[in-house]
Short mmCIF file of C-alpha atoms in Angstrom, two decimals:
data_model
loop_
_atom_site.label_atom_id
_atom_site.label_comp_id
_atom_site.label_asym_id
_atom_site.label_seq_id
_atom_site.Cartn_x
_atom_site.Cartn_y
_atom_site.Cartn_z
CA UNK R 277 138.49 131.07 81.34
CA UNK R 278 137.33 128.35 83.53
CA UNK R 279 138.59 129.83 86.59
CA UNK R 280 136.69 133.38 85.38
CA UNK R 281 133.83 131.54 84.57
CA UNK R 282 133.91 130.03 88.36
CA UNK R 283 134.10 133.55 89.75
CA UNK R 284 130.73 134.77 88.08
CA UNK R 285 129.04 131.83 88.93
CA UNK R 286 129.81 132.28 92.78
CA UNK R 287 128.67 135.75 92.31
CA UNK R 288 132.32 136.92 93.38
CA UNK R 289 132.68 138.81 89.96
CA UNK R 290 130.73 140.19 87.58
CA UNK R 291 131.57 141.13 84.08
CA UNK R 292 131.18 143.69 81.27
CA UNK R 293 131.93 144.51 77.79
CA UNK R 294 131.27 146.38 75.61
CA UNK R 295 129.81 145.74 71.87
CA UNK R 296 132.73 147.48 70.28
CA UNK R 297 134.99 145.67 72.56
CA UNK R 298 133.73 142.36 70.83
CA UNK R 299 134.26 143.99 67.43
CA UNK R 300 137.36 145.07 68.10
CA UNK R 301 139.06 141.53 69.65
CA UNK R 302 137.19 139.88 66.56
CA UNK R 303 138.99 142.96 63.94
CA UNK R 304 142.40 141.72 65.54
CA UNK R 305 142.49 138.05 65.05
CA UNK R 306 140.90 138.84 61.59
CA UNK R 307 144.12 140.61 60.94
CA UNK R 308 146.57 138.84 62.68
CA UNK R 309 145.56 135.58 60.33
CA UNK R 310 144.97 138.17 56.82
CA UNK R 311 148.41 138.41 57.29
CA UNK R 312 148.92 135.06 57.47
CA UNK R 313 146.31 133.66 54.11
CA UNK R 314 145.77 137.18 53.30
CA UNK R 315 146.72 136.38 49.63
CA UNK R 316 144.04 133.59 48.84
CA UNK R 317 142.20 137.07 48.31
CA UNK R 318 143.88 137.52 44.82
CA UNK R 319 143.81 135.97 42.06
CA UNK R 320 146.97 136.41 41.01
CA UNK R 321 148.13 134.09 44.18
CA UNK R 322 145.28 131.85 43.38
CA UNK R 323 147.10 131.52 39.86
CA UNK R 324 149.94 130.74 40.62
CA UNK R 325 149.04 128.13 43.20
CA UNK R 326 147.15 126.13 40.58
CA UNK R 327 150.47 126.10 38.01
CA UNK R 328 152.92 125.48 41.32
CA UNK R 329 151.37 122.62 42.72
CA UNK R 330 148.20 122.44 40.75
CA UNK R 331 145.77 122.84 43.64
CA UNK R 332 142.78 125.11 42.97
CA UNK R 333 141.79 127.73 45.37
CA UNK R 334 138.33 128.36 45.73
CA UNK R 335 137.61 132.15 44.00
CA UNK R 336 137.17 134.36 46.90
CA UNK R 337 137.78 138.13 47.12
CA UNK R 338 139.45 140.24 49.76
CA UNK R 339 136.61 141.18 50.96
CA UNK R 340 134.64 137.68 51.18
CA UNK R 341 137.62 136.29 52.85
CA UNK R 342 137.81 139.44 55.64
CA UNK R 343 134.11 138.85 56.55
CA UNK R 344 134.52 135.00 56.71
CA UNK R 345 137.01 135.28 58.97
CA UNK R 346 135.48 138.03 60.95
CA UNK R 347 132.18 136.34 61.04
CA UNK R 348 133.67 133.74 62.28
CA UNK R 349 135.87 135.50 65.07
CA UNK R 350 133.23 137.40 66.62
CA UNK R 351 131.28 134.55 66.78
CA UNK R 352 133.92 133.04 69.45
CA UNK R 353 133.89 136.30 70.89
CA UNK R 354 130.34 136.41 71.91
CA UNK R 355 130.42 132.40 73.15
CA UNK R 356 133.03 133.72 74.90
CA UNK R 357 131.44 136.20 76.91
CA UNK R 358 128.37 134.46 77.06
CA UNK R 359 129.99 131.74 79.20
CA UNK R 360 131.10 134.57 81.67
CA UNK R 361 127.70 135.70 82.19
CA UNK R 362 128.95 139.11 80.06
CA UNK R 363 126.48 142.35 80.65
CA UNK R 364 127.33 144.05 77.16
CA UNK R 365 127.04 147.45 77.15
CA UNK R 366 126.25 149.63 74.33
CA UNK R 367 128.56 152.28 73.08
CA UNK R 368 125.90 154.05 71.49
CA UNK R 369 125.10 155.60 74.81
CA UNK R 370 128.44 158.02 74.93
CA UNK R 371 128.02 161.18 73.41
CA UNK R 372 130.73 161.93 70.80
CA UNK R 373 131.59 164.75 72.11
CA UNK R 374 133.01 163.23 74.83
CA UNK R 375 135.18 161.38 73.26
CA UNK R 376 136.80 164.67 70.88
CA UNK R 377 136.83 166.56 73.92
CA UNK R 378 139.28 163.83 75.69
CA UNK R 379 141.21 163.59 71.89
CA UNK R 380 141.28 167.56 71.68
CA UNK R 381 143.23 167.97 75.03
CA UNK R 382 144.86 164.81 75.48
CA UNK R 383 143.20 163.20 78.26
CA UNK R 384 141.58 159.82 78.40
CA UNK R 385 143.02 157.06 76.04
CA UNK R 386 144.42 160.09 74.02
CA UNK R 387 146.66 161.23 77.06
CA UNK R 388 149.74 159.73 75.12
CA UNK R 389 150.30 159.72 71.47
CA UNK R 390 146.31 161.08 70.33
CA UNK R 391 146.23 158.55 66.93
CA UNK R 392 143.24 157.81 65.09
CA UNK R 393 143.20 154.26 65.45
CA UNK R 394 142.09 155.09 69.23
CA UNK R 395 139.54 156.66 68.82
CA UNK R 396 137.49 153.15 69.33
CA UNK R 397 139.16 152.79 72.66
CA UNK R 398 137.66 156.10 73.41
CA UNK R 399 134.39 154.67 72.72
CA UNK R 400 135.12 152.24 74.95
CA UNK R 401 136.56 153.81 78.13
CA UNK R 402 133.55 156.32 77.95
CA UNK R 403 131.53 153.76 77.91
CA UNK R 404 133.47 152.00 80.95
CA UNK R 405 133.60 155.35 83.06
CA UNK R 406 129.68 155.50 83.03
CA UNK R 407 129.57 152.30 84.99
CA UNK R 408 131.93 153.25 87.22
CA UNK R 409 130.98 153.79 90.74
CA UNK R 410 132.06 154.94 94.22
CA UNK R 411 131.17 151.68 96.18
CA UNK R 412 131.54 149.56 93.03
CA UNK R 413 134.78 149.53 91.36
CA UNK R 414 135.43 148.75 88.20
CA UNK R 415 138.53 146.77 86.89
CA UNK R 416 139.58 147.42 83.05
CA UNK R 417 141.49 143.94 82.04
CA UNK R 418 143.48 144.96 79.07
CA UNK R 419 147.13 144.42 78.01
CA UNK R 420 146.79 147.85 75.91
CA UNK R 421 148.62 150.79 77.92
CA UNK R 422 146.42 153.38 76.53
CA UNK R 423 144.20 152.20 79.14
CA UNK R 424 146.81 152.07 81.88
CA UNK R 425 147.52 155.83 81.32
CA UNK R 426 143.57 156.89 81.31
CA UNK R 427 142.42 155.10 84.30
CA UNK R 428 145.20 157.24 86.54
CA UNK R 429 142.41 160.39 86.41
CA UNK R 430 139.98 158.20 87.41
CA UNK R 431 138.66 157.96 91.02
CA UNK R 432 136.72 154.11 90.39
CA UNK R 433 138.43 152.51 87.63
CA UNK R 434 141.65 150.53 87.79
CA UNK R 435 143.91 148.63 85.00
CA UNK R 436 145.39 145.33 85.33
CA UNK R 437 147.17 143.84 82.41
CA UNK R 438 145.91 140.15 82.64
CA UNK R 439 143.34 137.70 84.38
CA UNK R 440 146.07 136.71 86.29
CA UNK R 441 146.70 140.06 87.51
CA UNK R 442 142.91 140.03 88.71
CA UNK R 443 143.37 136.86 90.10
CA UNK R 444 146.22 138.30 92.97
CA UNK R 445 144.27 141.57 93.23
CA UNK R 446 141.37 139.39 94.99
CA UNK R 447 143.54 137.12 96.33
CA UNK R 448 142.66 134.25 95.11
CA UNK R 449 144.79 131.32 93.93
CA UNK R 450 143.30 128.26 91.96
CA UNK R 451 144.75 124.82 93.57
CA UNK R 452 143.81 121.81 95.36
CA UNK R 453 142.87 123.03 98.88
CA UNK R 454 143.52 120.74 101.62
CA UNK R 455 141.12 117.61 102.80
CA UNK R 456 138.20 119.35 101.45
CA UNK R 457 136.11 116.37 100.42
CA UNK R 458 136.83 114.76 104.13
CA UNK R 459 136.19 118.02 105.66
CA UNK R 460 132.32 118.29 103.90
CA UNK R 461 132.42 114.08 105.07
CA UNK R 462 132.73 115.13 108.48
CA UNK R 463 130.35 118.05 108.44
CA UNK R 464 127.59 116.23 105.94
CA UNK R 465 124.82 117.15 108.40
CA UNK R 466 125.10 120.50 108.41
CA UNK R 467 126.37 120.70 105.09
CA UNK R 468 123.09 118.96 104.09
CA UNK R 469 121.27 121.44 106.33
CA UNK R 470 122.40 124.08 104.59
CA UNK R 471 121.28 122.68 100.56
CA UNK R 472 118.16 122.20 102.12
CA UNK R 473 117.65 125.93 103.41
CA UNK R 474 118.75 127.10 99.99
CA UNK R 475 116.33 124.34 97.64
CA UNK R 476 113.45 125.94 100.51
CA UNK R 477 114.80 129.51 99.41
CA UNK R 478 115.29 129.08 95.90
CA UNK R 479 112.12 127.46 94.87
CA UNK R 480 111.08 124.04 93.31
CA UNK R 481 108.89 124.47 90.28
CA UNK R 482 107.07 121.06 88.62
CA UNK R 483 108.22 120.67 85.21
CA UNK R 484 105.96 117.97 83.73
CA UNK R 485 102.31 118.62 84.87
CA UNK R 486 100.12 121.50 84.43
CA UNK R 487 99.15 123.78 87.51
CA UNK R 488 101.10 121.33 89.62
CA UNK R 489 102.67 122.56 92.99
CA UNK R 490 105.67 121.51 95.08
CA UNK R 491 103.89 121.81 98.80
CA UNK R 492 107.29 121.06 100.55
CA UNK R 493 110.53 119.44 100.36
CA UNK R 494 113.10 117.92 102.54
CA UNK R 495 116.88 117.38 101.10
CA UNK R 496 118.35 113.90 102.28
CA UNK R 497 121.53 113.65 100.56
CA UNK R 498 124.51 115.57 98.41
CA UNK R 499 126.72 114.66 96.85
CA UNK R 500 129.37 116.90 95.09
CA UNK R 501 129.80 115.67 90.91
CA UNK R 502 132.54 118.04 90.35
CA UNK R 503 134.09 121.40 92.22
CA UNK R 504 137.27 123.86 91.98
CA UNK R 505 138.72 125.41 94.83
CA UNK R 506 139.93 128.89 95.05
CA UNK R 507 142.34 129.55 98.14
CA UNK R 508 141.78 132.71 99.75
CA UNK R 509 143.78 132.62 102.88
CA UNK R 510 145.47 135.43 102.77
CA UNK R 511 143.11 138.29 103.71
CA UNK R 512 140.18 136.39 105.21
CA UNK R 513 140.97 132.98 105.98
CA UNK R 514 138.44 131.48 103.79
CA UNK R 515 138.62 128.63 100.85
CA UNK R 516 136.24 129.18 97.95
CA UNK R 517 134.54 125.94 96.65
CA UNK R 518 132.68 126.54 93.36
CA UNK R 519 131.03 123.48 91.61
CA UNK R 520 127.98 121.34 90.90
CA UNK R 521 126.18 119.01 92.97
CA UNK R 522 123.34 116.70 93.10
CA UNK R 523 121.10 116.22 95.71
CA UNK R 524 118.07 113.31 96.57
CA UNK R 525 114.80 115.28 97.52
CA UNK R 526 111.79 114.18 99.11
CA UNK R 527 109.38 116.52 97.69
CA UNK R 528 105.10 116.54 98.03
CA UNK R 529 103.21 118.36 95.65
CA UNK R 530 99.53 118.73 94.50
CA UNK R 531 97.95 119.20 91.23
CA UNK R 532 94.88 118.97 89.57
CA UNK R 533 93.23 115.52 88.66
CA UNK R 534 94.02 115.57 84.97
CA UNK R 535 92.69 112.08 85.04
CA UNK R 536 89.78 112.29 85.39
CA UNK R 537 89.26 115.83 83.85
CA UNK R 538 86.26 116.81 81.69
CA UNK R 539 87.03 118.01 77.70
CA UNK R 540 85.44 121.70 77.09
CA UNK R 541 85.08 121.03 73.22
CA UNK R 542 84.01 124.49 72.71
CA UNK R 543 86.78 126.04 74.82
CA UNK R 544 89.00 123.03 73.91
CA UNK R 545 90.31 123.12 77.33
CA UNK R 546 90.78 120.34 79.79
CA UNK R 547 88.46 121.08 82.76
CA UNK R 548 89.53 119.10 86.51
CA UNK R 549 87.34 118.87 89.39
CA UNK R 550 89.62 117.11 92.04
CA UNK R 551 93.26 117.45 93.21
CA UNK R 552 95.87 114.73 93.58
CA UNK R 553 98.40 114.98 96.31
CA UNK R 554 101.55 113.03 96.70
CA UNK R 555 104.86 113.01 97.29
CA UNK R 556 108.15 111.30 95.82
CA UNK R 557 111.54 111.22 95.98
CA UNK R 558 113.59 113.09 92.86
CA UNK R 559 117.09 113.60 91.98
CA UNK R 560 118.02 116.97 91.26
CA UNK R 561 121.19 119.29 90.44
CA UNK R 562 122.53 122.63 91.04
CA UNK R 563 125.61 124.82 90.88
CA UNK R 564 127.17 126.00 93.96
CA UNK R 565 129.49 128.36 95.20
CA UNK R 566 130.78 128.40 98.95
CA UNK R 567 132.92 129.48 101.07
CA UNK R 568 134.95 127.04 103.91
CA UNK R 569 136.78 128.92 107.02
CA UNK R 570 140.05 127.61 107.71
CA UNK R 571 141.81 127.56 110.78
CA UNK R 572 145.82 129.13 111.69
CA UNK R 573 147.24 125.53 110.39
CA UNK R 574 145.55 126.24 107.37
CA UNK R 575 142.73 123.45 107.22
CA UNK R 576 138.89 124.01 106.60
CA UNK R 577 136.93 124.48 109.89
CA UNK R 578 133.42 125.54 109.27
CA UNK R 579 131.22 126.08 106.64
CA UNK R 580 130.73 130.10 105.90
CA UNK R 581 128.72 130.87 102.96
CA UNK R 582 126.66 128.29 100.90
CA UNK R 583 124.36 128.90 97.64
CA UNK R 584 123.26 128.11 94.28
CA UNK R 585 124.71 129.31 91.14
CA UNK R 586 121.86 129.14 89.24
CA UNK R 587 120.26 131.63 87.28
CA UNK R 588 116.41 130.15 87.35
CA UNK R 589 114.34 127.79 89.08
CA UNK R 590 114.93 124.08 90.24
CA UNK R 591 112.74 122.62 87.61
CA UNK R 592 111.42 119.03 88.94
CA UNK R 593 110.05 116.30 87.49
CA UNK R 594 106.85 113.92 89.30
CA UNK R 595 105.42 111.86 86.65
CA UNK R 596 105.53 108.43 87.22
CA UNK R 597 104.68 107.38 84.00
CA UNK R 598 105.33 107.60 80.32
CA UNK R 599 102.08 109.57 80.24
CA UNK R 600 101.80 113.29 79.61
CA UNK R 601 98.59 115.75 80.66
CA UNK R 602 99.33 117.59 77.22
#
């Protein structure tokens, strides 16, 4: 999951479920452990616990105990795709039909043994096929060969059985890629250079005074907290580096002169007439993803690719004091 998680965040994947999908993992570890404590449901078991070793069970039906456990299953479930970065698509948005038409001649999910206990696969793949496009191909990860056998009518939809599997398929192979720390030491100016361009690109905002402005800003170090490295020599000779880093910025900003700001008691606003300028130096952090060219012995060569992860602004701090305009 960490590794999958490190693919989104470099933008090299993205990923989709659907809501049913989520229901239906939750429905399977829900039974998988009924069948385990599945009798703490009656009260016959309860019973007889108490008399054996004279512990009581807390009075809980069948039903109380399924939705406990399935409450708490799909909880896990949606963390779980949350962390990837999950799109989740609804399955409200294939038509039934569709699905009894691919039950009623065998094709689909039903192209093997047409059981009713597919038909929420059905949903699913439906749901899948709509996303499904000719310059954007879509992977189904599942270990169930219902889908293995639907996908093979399908121009732009493929079946792998495991992350691993997806893993080879893009050629990429989680280890410890060579001299990659020494590599960025020996290339820290341009590697420098390049957080700069991106802080310019992505945008500082202020996060602790009104109205304020960030007029410019000029990166002066990096350093790298943590990273994972993806080798991905074998088609194009690159090394992805996915991690977080955090960077010294010289930034100047302006803002209005809260200071010395007027009270509007009738609008019960705070009304400036001047403008401070200034500039500081702040410590900020970002996740990264980038790609390292390596050379025929297999060492990184030149920087490729560099960007943030992150999903919103740089938010940035500039108040010296305890001190807040609010």
């Amino acid at each position: 999951m960490d590794a999958l998680s490190d693919l989104v965040d470099a933008g090299f994947i993205r990923v989709l479920v659907t809501d049913l999908t989520k229901i239906e993992v939750a429905k399977k570890h829900t039974n998988n452990d009924l069948e385990e404590i599945g009798a703490v449901g009656r009260a016959r078991f309860r019973k007889l616990v108490k008399r054996t070793i004279d512990v009581d069970l807390p009075e809980l039906s069948a039903d109380a105990l399924r939705s406990k456990i399935f409450d708490r299953y799909l909880k896990e479930v949606e963390a779980m795709f949350k962390r990837l970065k999950a799109a989740t698509l609804s399955v409200d948005e294939v038509k039934p039909s569709a699905v009894f038409d691919a039950y009623t001649h065998g094709k689909g999910v039903f192209s093997r043994e047409a059981k009713k206990d597919q038909f929420p696969d059905g949903f699913i793949f439906e749901r899948l096929r709509l996303e499904a496009k000719p310059n954007d191909q879509l992977v189904i990860v599942s270990d169930d060969g219902d889908f293995a056998s639907a996908v093979r009518a399908e121009k732009h939809l493929k079946h792998l059985k495991s992350v691993g599997d997806l893993f080879e398929m893009l050629g990429l192979k989680r280890e410890e890629a060579p001299d990659i720390e020494s590599f960025l030491d020996r290339v820290k100016d341009d590697f420098v250079a390049r957080v700069n361009d991106e802080v310019a690109d992505w945008g500082l905002q202020v996060s602790d005074v009104e109205d304020a402005e960030i007029d410019d800003s000029t990166v002066t170090n990096v350093e790298i907290i943590d990273m994972n490295t993806y080798d991905a020599t074998q088609d194009r000779g690159e090394i992805l580096v996915v991690g977080r880093l955090k960077m010294d910025v010289q930034v100047s900003f302006t803002h209005p002169d809260w200071d010395t700001a007027v009270y509007d008691s009738e609008d019960k606003v705070l009304i400036p007439f001047d403008k401070v300028s200034d500039e500081k130096e702040v410590e900020l952090e970002a996740e990264f993803a980038m790609t390292i060219a390596v050379g025929d012995d297999g060492k990184p060569e030149a920087i490729e690719h560099f960007s943030f992860s992150n999903d919103s602004f740089i938010w940035v701090p500039i108040q010296e004091s305890d001190l807040d305009w609010r």
